[in-house]
Amino acid sequence: MITYLVTGGAGFIGSNFIHYMFEKYGDDIRIINVDALTYAGNPENLKSVAGRENYSFIKADIRNSDEINKIFAENDIDRVVHFAAESHVDRSIKNPGIFVETNVLGTCVMLNAARAAWENEDGSYKEGKKFLHVSTDEVYGSLSDPKDYFYETTPYSPHSPYSASKASSDMLVKSYVDTYHFPANITNCSNNYGPYQFPEKLIPLMINNALTGKKMPVYGDGKNVRDWLYVADHCKGIDMVINKGRMGETYNIGGHNEKQNIDIVNIIIDTLLEILPEDDERRKNVSKELITYVEDRKGHDRRYAIAPDKIKSELGWEPDTKFEDGIKKTIKWYLENEEWFKNVTSGDYLKYYEKMYKV
Ligand code: NAD
Ligand code: DAU
């Protein structure tokens, strides 16, 4: 039985990945979820798997080498899927230090612990061990020519403290591959959307604001482009890369679904009006009049777009969910999980929101 150590499994993509893996492999795998439960980590995301015998949760901080080494000493880990990170660009602009600590130093702790547990005396590695570092397309910077795409060979050019910290962590992983022949892969994925995403990010924030009649804050001219991928398709790619990817390689993941932010906001409003029954109280709040252009994000990247040619040709990956279906599924999920939404948008979230959006 393969044992996965998933870091950051209580966050958005990590929790979707755990659900994806149990749906696919059932009792044939074991998952240990290691998460510090920062503001972005939510045990509620994993309620339905918490009672499984082949699942366990350990509250630990990836910056703490004692805690992480202990987990490796007590468990025979076969695969590490490393999601844990500070992930929000706006927060990195306000407070870059924690991004360096978690994303760079935390990744270094993870690499050292895995290497110490897996390396043989002669420098080879125990059979079947693999570390997958989950990264982002933001490391490649911003595209200006509409015909350009991010390939695995595109030079790194990060602009925000978040993307700079992810780029540094990618470089560290690559250095361990080159220096120690460490068995790792990196995936660089585009913007994800789907269930369990924290409403500091564009799509859930806009859904929440539309439903509660709050202004929908569009940065700058609203024409920045992001390349949206349904989260389960990202999880599918990660599963393929960790189990079949060539050792040491990087794979870009994205579904060729570029959209301007303002189009996303309009789609959310139109979809809510289409789905919500006439007599649903929340429907009366939903209106295009809520759209408000606000000051642009500092250093705002104009366009991201992934070329997923390598993962398609080498591993046969392709996305299963079209954006039109994925966004409906996502909006329905948020409508049906009002309690989840209420829980994550109270307390600290309100303080963050007021400070960030100056309301
Ligand atoms: P998220 O912010 O929703 O979740 C991050 C998780 O990491 C949380 O559960 C948090 O508690 C945990 N964490 C943070 N600091 C920790 C620490 N010091 N020790 C242990 N756990 C800690 O993030 P996400 O959107 O799910 O992103 C997951 C990963 O995927 C990140 O590495 C991110 O860079 C990458 N990524 C995200 C996207 C996207 O669109 N969201 C796209 C490509 C890549
Ligand atoms: O590209 C992958 C990246 O996607 C991941 O690495 C990051 O972890 C993830 O947060 C995401 O980064 P973005 O900055 O692209 O996502 P965000 O949802 O914050 O913003 C998407 C776009 O929407 C961006 O152009 C900024 C804009 N925006 C965002 C918010 C929160 C607004 O116009 N208004 C908003 O209130």
Short mmCIF file of N, CA and C in Angstrom, two decimals, residues 44 114 119 171 221 233 302 332:
data_model
loop_
_atom_site.label_atom_id
_atom_site.label_comp_id
_atom_site.label_asym_id
_atom_site.label_seq_id
_atom_site.Cartn_x
_atom_site.Cartn_y
_atom_site.Cartn_z
N GLU A 44 -13.05 21.40 8.23
CA GLU A 44 -14.41 21.13 7.73
C GLU A 44 -14.36 20.60 6.29
N ALA A 114 12.63 14.56 3.72
CA ALA A 114 12.40 13.45 2.78
C ALA A 114 13.74 12.84 2.35
N GLU A 119 17.26 8.54 1.43
CA GLU A 119 18.55 8.34 0.76
C GLU A 119 19.31 7.17 1.38
N MET A 171 13.23 26.53 -7.43
CA MET A 171 14.68 26.47 -7.66
C MET A 171 15.36 25.54 -6.67
N ASP A 221 -8.58 47.78 -14.74
CA ASP A 221 -9.60 47.85 -15.80
C ASP A 221 -10.35 46.52 -15.97
N ASP A 233 -9.34 18.65 -12.14
CA ASP A 233 -8.43 18.39 -13.26
C ASP A 233 -6.98 18.63 -12.87
N ARG A 302 -0.43 40.88 -16.12
CA ARG A 302 -1.51 41.11 -17.08
C ARG A 302 -2.15 39.80 -17.56
N LYS A 332 -23.10 26.14 -7.73
CA LYS A 332 -24.10 25.31 -7.02
C LYS A 332 -23.54 24.82 -5.70
#
